[in-house]
Amino acid sequence: MKFFVDTGDINEIRDLAATGLLDGVTTNPSLIAKAGKPFIPLIEEICSVVTGPVSAEVAATDYETMSKEGAKLAQIAPNVAVKVPLTPAGLKVCKELSDGGTMVNVTLCFSPLQALLAAKAGASFISPFVGRLDDISQDGMQLIADILTIYDNYPDFQTEVLVASVRHPVHLLEAARLGAHVATCPPDVIRKLYHHPLTDKGLAAFVEDWKKTGQSIL
Ligand code: E4P
C-alpha cells in the first residue's frame, strides 16, 4: 500500500520524506489556504522534495477554465497529478489530460458509480472520502470495498483507489485489509502508525539489559 501525506505544509513533507516511507503528496484548496503560501511555487517545491505523485487541484468549476488550469498545473513538474472534482466538467478535463499523458486524481468521490465514471475517464487515482461519509453516518469503508470490487471486475481499468479523508489509523488498517492501492493521511496519522506501548516498554528493557553487559557494538 502506498502512503501519501495530505498536507500543504512543506516542513511536514520534508520531515516525512526523510523517513523513506512517503510515496506521494495530496493537497487541496483548503490545505493550500492553511499553508498560506503562493500555490504554484509551493507545488514546485513539493515536487522537488518528493519523487512520487503530487496532487495539485484546479480551482475553477467550469470546463474551459478548469482545462486551462489543469494544463498549467501539469507543466509544473512531471510528477504532478492534476486534481479535478468529480463533476461532468472535471471528468471531461480528466479524459483530456489523461489522454495527453498527465496523471489525474479525481477528488470528492462519494459513490461507487462516481468511481466507475472516473475510471472510464482514465483517472490515475480516484479519491473516495471515507471520513466525510463516516461523519454523516454512512459507511466510508464500504465505499472503498465497493469500488475495489467494481475495478477488479474490469482489469482494463488502471485507476488506483486512493483512500482520502482519513481521520485515524483504523481507517488505514481497514483500507489495507481491503487492498486499497493508496491512502492519503494527515501527517499526525502517519506518525501514529509507528507507536505501540509494548514496543516502548520492550525497547526500554532491552536498553537497560544491554547496559548491564558493559559491551559496545561499535
Ligand atoms: C484528499 O485528497 C483530500 O485532500 C482530503 O483527504 C480531505 O480530507 P478531509 O475530509 O479531512 O478534509
PDB file of C-alpha atoms and ligand atoms in Angstrom:
ATOM      1  CA  MET A   1       0.000   0.000   0.000  1.00  0.00           C
ATOM      2  CA  LYS A   2       1.321   3.428  -0.935  1.00  0.00           C
ATOM      3  CA  PHE A   3       1.315   6.215   1.657  1.00  0.00           C
ATOM      4  CA  PHE A   4       0.653   9.774   0.562  1.00  0.00           C
ATOM      5  CA  VAL A   5       0.600  12.674   3.001  1.00  0.00           C
ATOM      6  CA  ASP A   6      -2.375  15.027   2.845  1.00  0.00           C
ATOM      7  CA  THR A   7      -0.904  18.457   3.579  1.00  0.00           C
ATOM      8  CA  GLY A   8       0.445  21.659   2.095  1.00  0.00           C
ATOM      9  CA  ASP A   9       2.978  22.072   4.888  1.00  0.00           C
ATOM     10  CA  ILE A  10       6.412  21.784   3.277  1.00  0.00           C
ATOM     11  CA  ASN A  11       8.162  21.205   6.601  1.00  0.00           C
ATOM     12  CA  GLU A  12       5.910  18.233   7.362  1.00  0.00           C
ATOM     13  CA  ILE A  13       6.501  16.921   3.847  1.00  0.00           C
ATOM     14  CA  ARG A  14      10.300  17.217   4.169  1.00  0.00           C
ATOM     15  CA  ASP A  15      10.194  15.523   7.562  1.00  0.00           C
ATOM     16  CA  LEU A  16       8.080  12.598   6.350  1.00  0.00           C
ATOM     17  CA  ALA A  17      10.010  12.257   3.077  1.00  0.00           C
ATOM     18  CA  ALA A  18      13.154  11.704   5.176  1.00  0.00           C
ATOM     19  CA  THR A  19      11.579   8.514   6.618  1.00  0.00           C
ATOM     20  CA  GLY A  20      11.815   6.900   3.187  1.00  0.00           C
ATOM     21  CA  LEU A  21       8.196   5.736   3.515  1.00  0.00           C
ATOM     22  CA  LEU A  22       6.440   8.582   1.717  1.00  0.00           C
ATOM     23  CA  ASP A  23       5.151   7.714  -1.746  1.00  0.00           C
ATOM     24  CA  GLY A  24       3.388  10.956  -2.657  1.00  0.00           C
ATOM     25  CA  VAL A  25       1.523  14.068  -1.542  1.00  0.00           C
ATOM     26  CA  THR A  26      -2.028  15.321  -1.899  1.00  0.00           C
ATOM     27  CA  THR A  27      -3.122  18.915  -1.489  1.00  0.00           C
ATOM     28  CA  ASN A  28      -6.463  20.636  -1.905  1.00  0.00           C
ATOM     29  CA  PRO A  29      -7.552  24.299  -1.870  1.00  0.00           C
ATOM     30  CA  SER A  30      -8.285  24.172   1.872  1.00  0.00           C
ATOM     31  CA  LEU A  31      -4.828  22.771   2.636  1.00  0.00           C
ATOM     32  CA  ILE A  32      -3.198  25.397   0.382  1.00  0.00           C
ATOM     33  CA  ALA A  33      -5.121  28.144   2.195  1.00  0.00           C
ATOM     34  CA  LYS A  34      -3.908  26.713   5.503  1.00  0.00           C
ATOM     35  CA  ALA A  35      -0.292  26.630   4.255  1.00  0.00           C
ATOM     36  CA  GLY A  36      -0.571  30.363   3.467  1.00  0.00           C
ATOM     37  CA  LYS A  37       1.942  30.283   0.598  1.00  0.00           C
ATOM     38  CA  PRO A  38       1.663  31.029  -3.157  1.00  0.00           C
ATOM     39  CA  PHE A  39       0.251  27.901  -4.797  1.00  0.00           C
ATOM     40  CA  ILE A  40       2.427  27.303  -7.878  1.00  0.00           C
ATOM     41  CA  PRO A  41       5.831  27.842  -6.176  1.00  0.00           C
ATOM     42  CA  LEU A  42       4.676  25.646  -3.291  1.00  0.00           C
ATOM     43  CA  ILE A  43       3.767  22.778  -5.636  1.00  0.00           C
ATOM     44  CA  GLU A  44       7.133  23.244  -7.377  1.00  0.00           C
ATOM     45  CA  GLU A  45       8.897  22.949  -4.039  1.00  0.00           C
ATOM     46  CA  ILE A  46       6.908  19.868  -3.008  1.00  0.00           C
ATOM     47  CA  CYS A  47       7.706  18.224  -6.361  1.00  0.00           C
ATOM     48  CA  SER A  48      11.405  18.827  -5.770  1.00  0.00           C
ATOM     49  CA  VAL A  49      11.224  17.034  -2.413  1.00  0.00           C
ATOM     50  CA  VAL A  50       9.004  14.083  -3.348  1.00  0.00           C
ATOM     51  CA  THR A  51       9.534  11.950  -6.439  1.00  0.00           C
ATOM     52  CA  GLY A  52       6.090  10.312  -6.305  1.00  0.00           C
ATOM     53  CA  PRO A  53       2.799  11.857  -7.433  1.00  0.00           C
ATOM     54  CA  VAL A  54       1.954  15.308  -6.033  1.00  0.00           C
ATOM     55  CA  SER A  55      -1.705  16.247  -6.394  1.00  0.00           C
ATOM     56  CA  ALA A  56      -2.411  19.885  -7.268  1.00  0.00           C
ATOM     57  CA  GLU A  57      -6.085  20.788  -7.521  1.00  0.00           C
ATOM     58  CA  VAL A  58      -7.760  23.052 -10.060  1.00  0.00           C
ATOM     59  CA  ALA A  59      -9.783  25.951  -8.633  1.00  0.00           C
ATOM     60  CA  ALA A  60     -12.317  26.568 -11.413  1.00  0.00           C
ATOM     61  CA  THR A  61     -15.555  24.639 -11.779  1.00  0.00           C
ATOM     62  CA  ASP A  62     -16.319  25.392 -15.459  1.00  0.00           C
ATOM     63  CA  TYR A  63     -14.754  23.245 -18.171  1.00  0.00           C
ATOM     64  CA  GLU A  64     -12.892  25.940 -20.135  1.00  0.00           C
ATOM     65  CA  THR A  65     -11.098  27.490 -17.162  1.00  0.00           C
ATOM     66  CA  MET A  66     -10.515  24.135 -15.485  1.00  0.00           C
ATOM     67  CA  SER A  67      -8.941  22.795 -18.664  1.00  0.00           C
ATOM     68  CA  LYS A  68      -6.505  25.754 -18.825  1.00  0.00           C
ATOM     69  CA  GLU A  69      -5.695  25.457 -15.117  1.00  0.00           C
ATOM     70  CA  GLY A  70      -5.115  21.711 -15.486  1.00  0.00           C
ATOM     71  CA  ALA A  71      -2.740  22.257 -18.431  1.00  0.00           C
ATOM     72  CA  LYS A  72      -0.817  24.868 -16.413  1.00  0.00           C
ATOM     73  CA  LEU A  73      -0.552  22.665 -13.303  1.00  0.00           C
ATOM     74  CA  ALA A  74       0.620  19.725 -15.424  1.00  0.00           C
ATOM     75  CA  GLN A  75       3.572  21.837 -16.622  1.00  0.00           C
ATOM     76  CA  ILE A  76       4.932  22.368 -13.101  1.00  0.00           C
ATOM     77  CA  ALA A  77       6.726  19.005 -12.919  1.00  0.00           C
ATOM     78  CA  PRO A  78       6.414  15.504 -14.397  1.00  0.00           C
ATOM     79  CA  ASN A  79       5.190  14.121 -11.049  1.00  0.00           C
ATOM     80  CA  VAL A  80       2.203  16.473 -10.756  1.00  0.00           C
ATOM     81  CA  ALA A  81      -1.162  14.706 -10.649  1.00  0.00           C
ATOM     82  CA  VAL A  82      -3.794  17.258 -11.589  1.00  0.00           C
ATOM     83  CA  LYS A  83      -6.692  17.002  -9.171  1.00  0.00           C
ATOM     84  CA  VAL A  84     -10.160  17.618 -10.567  1.00  0.00           C
ATOM     85  CA  PRO A  85     -13.580  17.375  -8.906  1.00  0.00           C
ATOM     86  CA  LEU A  86     -15.968  14.567  -9.742  1.00  0.00           C
ATOM     87  CA  THR A  87     -18.261  16.669 -11.945  1.00  0.00           C
ATOM     88  CA  PRO A  88     -19.060  16.440 -15.667  1.00  0.00           C
ATOM     89  CA  ALA A  89     -16.553  19.257 -16.352  1.00  0.00           C
ATOM     90  CA  GLY A  90     -13.969  17.641 -14.081  1.00  0.00           C
ATOM     91  CA  LEU A  91     -14.222  14.281 -15.822  1.00  0.00           C
ATOM     92  CA  LYS A  92     -14.019  15.930 -19.238  1.00  0.00           C
ATOM     93  CA  VAL A  93     -10.753  17.572 -18.158  1.00  0.00           C
ATOM     94  CA  CYS A  94      -9.653  14.241 -16.665  1.00  0.00           C
ATOM     95  CA  LYS A  95     -10.104  12.477 -20.015  1.00  0.00           C
ATOM     96  CA  GLU A  96      -8.304  15.252 -21.865  1.00  0.00           C
ATOM     97  CA  LEU A  97      -5.297  15.317 -19.521  1.00  0.00           C
ATOM     98  CA  SER A  98      -5.094  11.528 -19.179  1.00  0.00           C
ATOM     99  CA  ASP A  99      -5.140  11.126 -22.961  1.00  0.00           C
ATOM    100  CA  GLY A 100      -2.222  13.561 -23.085  1.00  0.00           C
ATOM    101  CA  GLY A 101      -0.217  11.511 -20.572  1.00  0.00           C
ATOM    102  CA  THR A 102      -0.819  13.587 -17.427  1.00  0.00           C
ATOM    103  CA  MET A 103      -1.712  11.867 -14.137  1.00  0.00           C
ATOM    104  CA  VAL A 104      -5.148  12.884 -12.856  1.00  0.00           C
ATOM    105  CA  ASN A 105      -6.585  12.454  -9.378  1.00  0.00           C
ATOM    106  CA  VAL A 106     -10.382  12.678  -9.343  1.00  0.00           C
ATOM    107  CA  THR A 107     -11.493  14.001  -5.987  1.00  0.00           C
ATOM    108  CA  LEU A 108     -14.694  14.345  -3.945  1.00  0.00           C
ATOM    109  CA  CYS A 109     -15.900  10.823  -4.762  1.00  0.00           C
ATOM    110  CA  PHE A 110     -18.763   9.609  -2.576  1.00  0.00           C
ATOM    111  CA  SER A 111     -20.306   6.756  -4.579  1.00  0.00           C
ATOM    112  CA  PRO A 112     -19.166   3.619  -6.426  1.00  0.00           C
ATOM    113  CA  LEU A 113     -20.793   4.807  -9.638  1.00  0.00           C
ATOM    114  CA  GLN A 114     -18.883   8.073  -9.496  1.00  0.00           C
ATOM    115  CA  ALA A 115     -15.731   5.951  -9.202  1.00  0.00           C
ATOM    116  CA  LEU A 116     -16.789   3.941 -12.256  1.00  0.00           C
ATOM    117  CA  LEU A 117     -17.105   7.175 -14.249  1.00  0.00           C
ATOM    118  CA  ALA A 118     -13.646   8.330 -13.126  1.00  0.00           C
ATOM    119  CA  ALA A 119     -12.069   5.056 -14.256  1.00  0.00           C
ATOM    120  CA  LYS A 120     -13.777   5.367 -17.634  1.00  0.00           C
ATOM    121  CA  ALA A 121     -12.366   8.915 -17.882  1.00  0.00           C
ATOM    122  CA  GLY A 122      -8.857   7.471 -17.457  1.00  0.00           C
ATOM    123  CA  ALA A 123      -8.132   8.766 -13.949  1.00  0.00           C
ATOM    124  CA  SER A 124      -4.836   7.636 -12.438  1.00  0.00           C
ATOM    125  CA  PHE A 125      -6.383   7.952  -8.970  1.00  0.00           C
ATOM    126  CA  ILE A 126      -9.893   8.061  -7.564  1.00  0.00           C
ATOM    127  CA  SER A 127     -10.213   9.723  -4.155  1.00  0.00           C
ATOM    128  CA  PRO A 128     -13.185   8.428  -2.121  1.00  0.00           C
ATOM    129  CA  PHE A 129     -13.565  10.457   1.103  1.00  0.00           C
ATOM    130  CA  VAL A 130     -14.118   7.922   3.886  1.00  0.00           C
ATOM    131  CA  GLY A 131     -14.054  10.305   6.860  1.00  0.00           C
ATOM    132  CA  ARG A 132     -16.645  12.674   5.441  1.00  0.00           C
ATOM    133  CA  LEU A 133     -19.000   9.731   4.798  1.00  0.00           C
ATOM    134  CA  ASP A 134     -18.470   8.420   8.337  1.00  0.00           C
ATOM    135  CA  ASP A 135     -19.253  11.946   9.567  1.00  0.00           C
ATOM    136  CA  ILE A 136     -22.767  11.702   8.128  1.00  0.00           C
ATOM    137  CA  SER A 137     -23.347   8.159   9.439  1.00  0.00           C
ATOM    138  CA  GLN A 138     -22.593   6.424   6.146  1.00  0.00           C
ATOM    139  CA  ASP A 139     -20.011   3.647   5.877  1.00  0.00           C
ATOM    140  CA  GLY A 140     -16.922   5.156   4.245  1.00  0.00           C
ATOM    141  CA  MET A 141     -15.023   1.882   4.165  1.00  0.00           C
ATOM    142  CA  GLN A 142     -17.895   0.099   2.418  1.00  0.00           C
ATOM    143  CA  LEU A 143     -17.420   2.590  -0.414  1.00  0.00           C
ATOM    144  CA  ILE A 144     -13.769   1.516  -0.710  1.00  0.00           C
ATOM    145  CA  ALA A 145     -14.799  -2.150  -0.794  1.00  0.00           C
ATOM    146  CA  ASP A 146     -17.419  -1.472  -3.482  1.00  0.00           C
ATOM    147  CA  ILE A 147     -15.021   0.470  -5.691  1.00  0.00           C
ATOM    148  CA  LEU A 148     -12.323  -2.213  -5.396  1.00  0.00           C
ATOM    149  CA  THR A 149     -14.868  -4.890  -6.350  1.00  0.00           C
ATOM    150  CA  ILE A 150     -16.012  -2.937  -9.384  1.00  0.00           C
ATOM    151  CA  TYR A 151     -12.470  -2.151 -10.544  1.00  0.00           C
ATOM    152  CA  ASP A 152     -11.457  -5.805 -10.084  1.00  0.00           C
ATOM    153  CA  ASN A 153     -14.275  -6.782 -12.438  1.00  0.00           C
ATOM    154  CA  TYR A 154     -12.689  -4.723 -15.220  1.00  0.00           C
ATOM    155  CA  PRO A 155      -8.946  -5.425 -15.399  1.00  0.00           C
ATOM    156  CA  ASP A 156      -8.554  -2.837 -18.170  1.00  0.00           C
ATOM    157  CA  PHE A 157      -9.093  -0.060 -15.629  1.00  0.00           C
ATOM    158  CA  GLN A 158      -5.758   1.369 -14.488  1.00  0.00           C
ATOM    159  CA  THR A 159      -7.243   3.675 -11.825  1.00  0.00           C
ATOM    160  CA  GLU A 160      -5.807   3.309  -8.320  1.00  0.00           C
ATOM    161  CA  VAL A 161      -8.075   3.659  -5.292  1.00  0.00           C
ATOM    162  CA  LEU A 162      -6.646   6.474  -3.148  1.00  0.00           C
ATOM    163  CA  VAL A 163      -8.385   6.401   0.219  1.00  0.00           C
ATOM    164  CA  ALA A 164      -8.898  10.033   1.267  1.00  0.00           C
ATOM    165  CA  SER A 165     -10.318  11.910   4.214  1.00  0.00           C
ATOM    166  CA  VAL A 166      -8.503   9.506   6.531  1.00  0.00           C
ATOM    167  CA  ARG A 167      -9.021  10.537  10.147  1.00  0.00           C
ATOM    168  CA  HIS A 168      -7.280   7.846  12.238  1.00  0.00           C
ATOM    169  CA  PRO A 169      -5.076   4.736  11.981  1.00  0.00           C
ATOM    170  CA  VAL A 170      -8.029   2.325  11.934  1.00  0.00           C
ATOM    171  CA  HIS A 171      -9.131   3.839   8.616  1.00  0.00           C
ATOM    172  CA  LEU A 172      -5.713   2.881   7.288  1.00  0.00           C
ATOM    173  CA  LEU A 173      -5.878  -0.614   8.767  1.00  0.00           C
ATOM    174  CA  GLU A 174      -9.256  -1.248   7.151  1.00  0.00           C
ATOM    175  CA  ALA A 175      -8.109   0.199   3.822  1.00  0.00           C
ATOM    176  CA  ALA A 176      -5.033  -2.058   3.845  1.00  0.00           C
ATOM    177  CA  ARG A 177      -7.159  -5.106   4.701  1.00  0.00           C
ATOM    178  CA  LEU A 178      -9.301  -4.337   1.675  1.00  0.00           C
ATOM    179  CA  GLY A 179      -6.251  -3.963  -0.547  1.00  0.00           C
ATOM    180  CA  ALA A 180      -6.674  -0.270  -1.420  1.00  0.00           C
ATOM    181  CA  HIS A 181      -3.753   0.898  -3.545  1.00  0.00           C
ATOM    182  CA  VAL A 182      -3.027   4.179  -1.735  1.00  0.00           C
ATOM    183  CA  ALA A 183      -4.092   6.079   1.377  1.00  0.00           C
ATOM    184  CA  THR A 184      -3.509   9.775   1.895  1.00  0.00           C
ATOM    185  CA  CYS A 185      -3.260  10.712   5.548  1.00  0.00           C
ATOM    186  CA  PRO A 186      -2.714  13.826   7.631  1.00  0.00           C
ATOM    187  CA  PRO A 187       0.880  13.868   8.984  1.00  0.00           C
ATOM    188  CA  ASP A 188      -0.181  13.043  12.553  1.00  0.00           C
ATOM    189  CA  VAL A 189      -1.986   9.872  11.419  1.00  0.00           C
ATOM    190  CA  ILE A 190       1.164   8.642   9.664  1.00  0.00           C
ATOM    191  CA  ARG A 191       3.244   9.303  12.792  1.00  0.00           C
ATOM    192  CA  LYS A 192       0.758   7.404  14.980  1.00  0.00           C
ATOM    193  CA  LEU A 193       1.367   4.244  12.935  1.00  0.00           C
ATOM    194  CA  TYR A 194       4.787   3.711  14.493  1.00  0.00           C
ATOM    195  CA  HIS A 195       3.598   3.591  18.060  1.00  0.00           C
ATOM    196  CA  HIS A 196       2.718   0.722  20.359  1.00  0.00           C
ATOM    197  CA  PRO A 197       3.146   0.799  24.158  1.00  0.00           C
ATOM    198  CA  LEU A 198       4.672  -2.685  24.142  1.00  0.00           C
ATOM    199  CA  THR A 199       7.313  -1.523  21.659  1.00  0.00           C
ATOM    200  CA  ASP A 200       8.268   1.327  24.025  1.00  0.00           C
ATOM    201  CA  LYS A 201       8.237  -0.958  27.056  1.00  0.00           C
ATOM    202  CA  GLY A 202      10.209  -3.715  25.335  1.00  0.00           C
ATOM    203  CA  LEU A 203      12.802  -1.297  23.976  1.00  0.00           C
ATOM    204  CA  ALA A 204      13.343   0.308  27.394  1.00  0.00           C
ATOM    205  CA  ALA A 205      14.008  -3.155  28.868  1.00  0.00           C
ATOM    206  CA  PHE A 206      16.449  -4.079  26.082  1.00  0.00           C
ATOM    207  CA  VAL A 207      18.346  -0.791  26.542  1.00  0.00           C
ATOM    208  CA  GLU A 208      18.674  -1.397  30.301  1.00  0.00           C
ATOM    209  CA  ASP A 209      19.762  -5.021  29.878  1.00  0.00           C
ATOM    210  CA  TRP A 210      22.302  -4.105  27.214  1.00  0.00           C
ATOM    211  CA  LYS A 211      23.895  -1.588  29.607  1.00  0.00           C
ATOM    212  CA  LYS A 212      24.379  -4.437  32.095  1.00  0.00           C
ATOM    213  CA  THR A 213      26.524  -6.320  29.562  1.00  0.00           C
ATOM    214  CA  GLY A 214      29.029  -3.460  29.519  1.00  0.00           C
ATOM    215  CA  GLN A 215      29.579  -4.071  25.791  1.00  0.00           C
ATOM    216  CA  SER A 216      29.560  -1.822  22.748  1.00  0.00           C
ATOM    217  CA  ILE A 217      28.769  -2.905  19.200  1.00  0.00           C
ATOM    218  CA  LEU A 218      30.888  -0.146  17.599  1.00  0.00           C
TER     219      LEU A 218
HETATM  220  C1  E4P B   1      -7.956  14.254  -0.371  1.00  0.00           C
HETATM  221  O1  E4P B   1      -7.215  14.343  -1.325  1.00  0.00           O
HETATM  222  C2  E4P B   1      -8.359  15.384   0.449  1.00  0.00           C
HETATM  223  O2  E4P B   1      -7.355  16.358   0.379  1.00  0.00           O
HETATM  224  C3  E4P B   1      -8.528  15.057   1.907  1.00  0.00           C
HETATM  225  O3  E4P B   1      -8.211  13.708   2.184  1.00  0.00           O
HETATM  226  C4  E4P B   1      -9.799  15.532   2.510  1.00  0.00           C
HETATM  227  O4  E4P B   1      -9.798  15.208   3.879  1.00  0.00           O
HETATM  228  P1  E4P B   1     -10.773  15.902   4.930  1.00  0.00           P
HETATM  229  O5  E4P B   1     -12.140  15.317   4.754  1.00  0.00           O
HETATM  230  O6  E4P B   1     -10.186  15.566   6.259  1.00  0.00           O
HETATM  231  O7  E4P B   1     -10.758  17.383   4.630  1.00  0.00           O
END
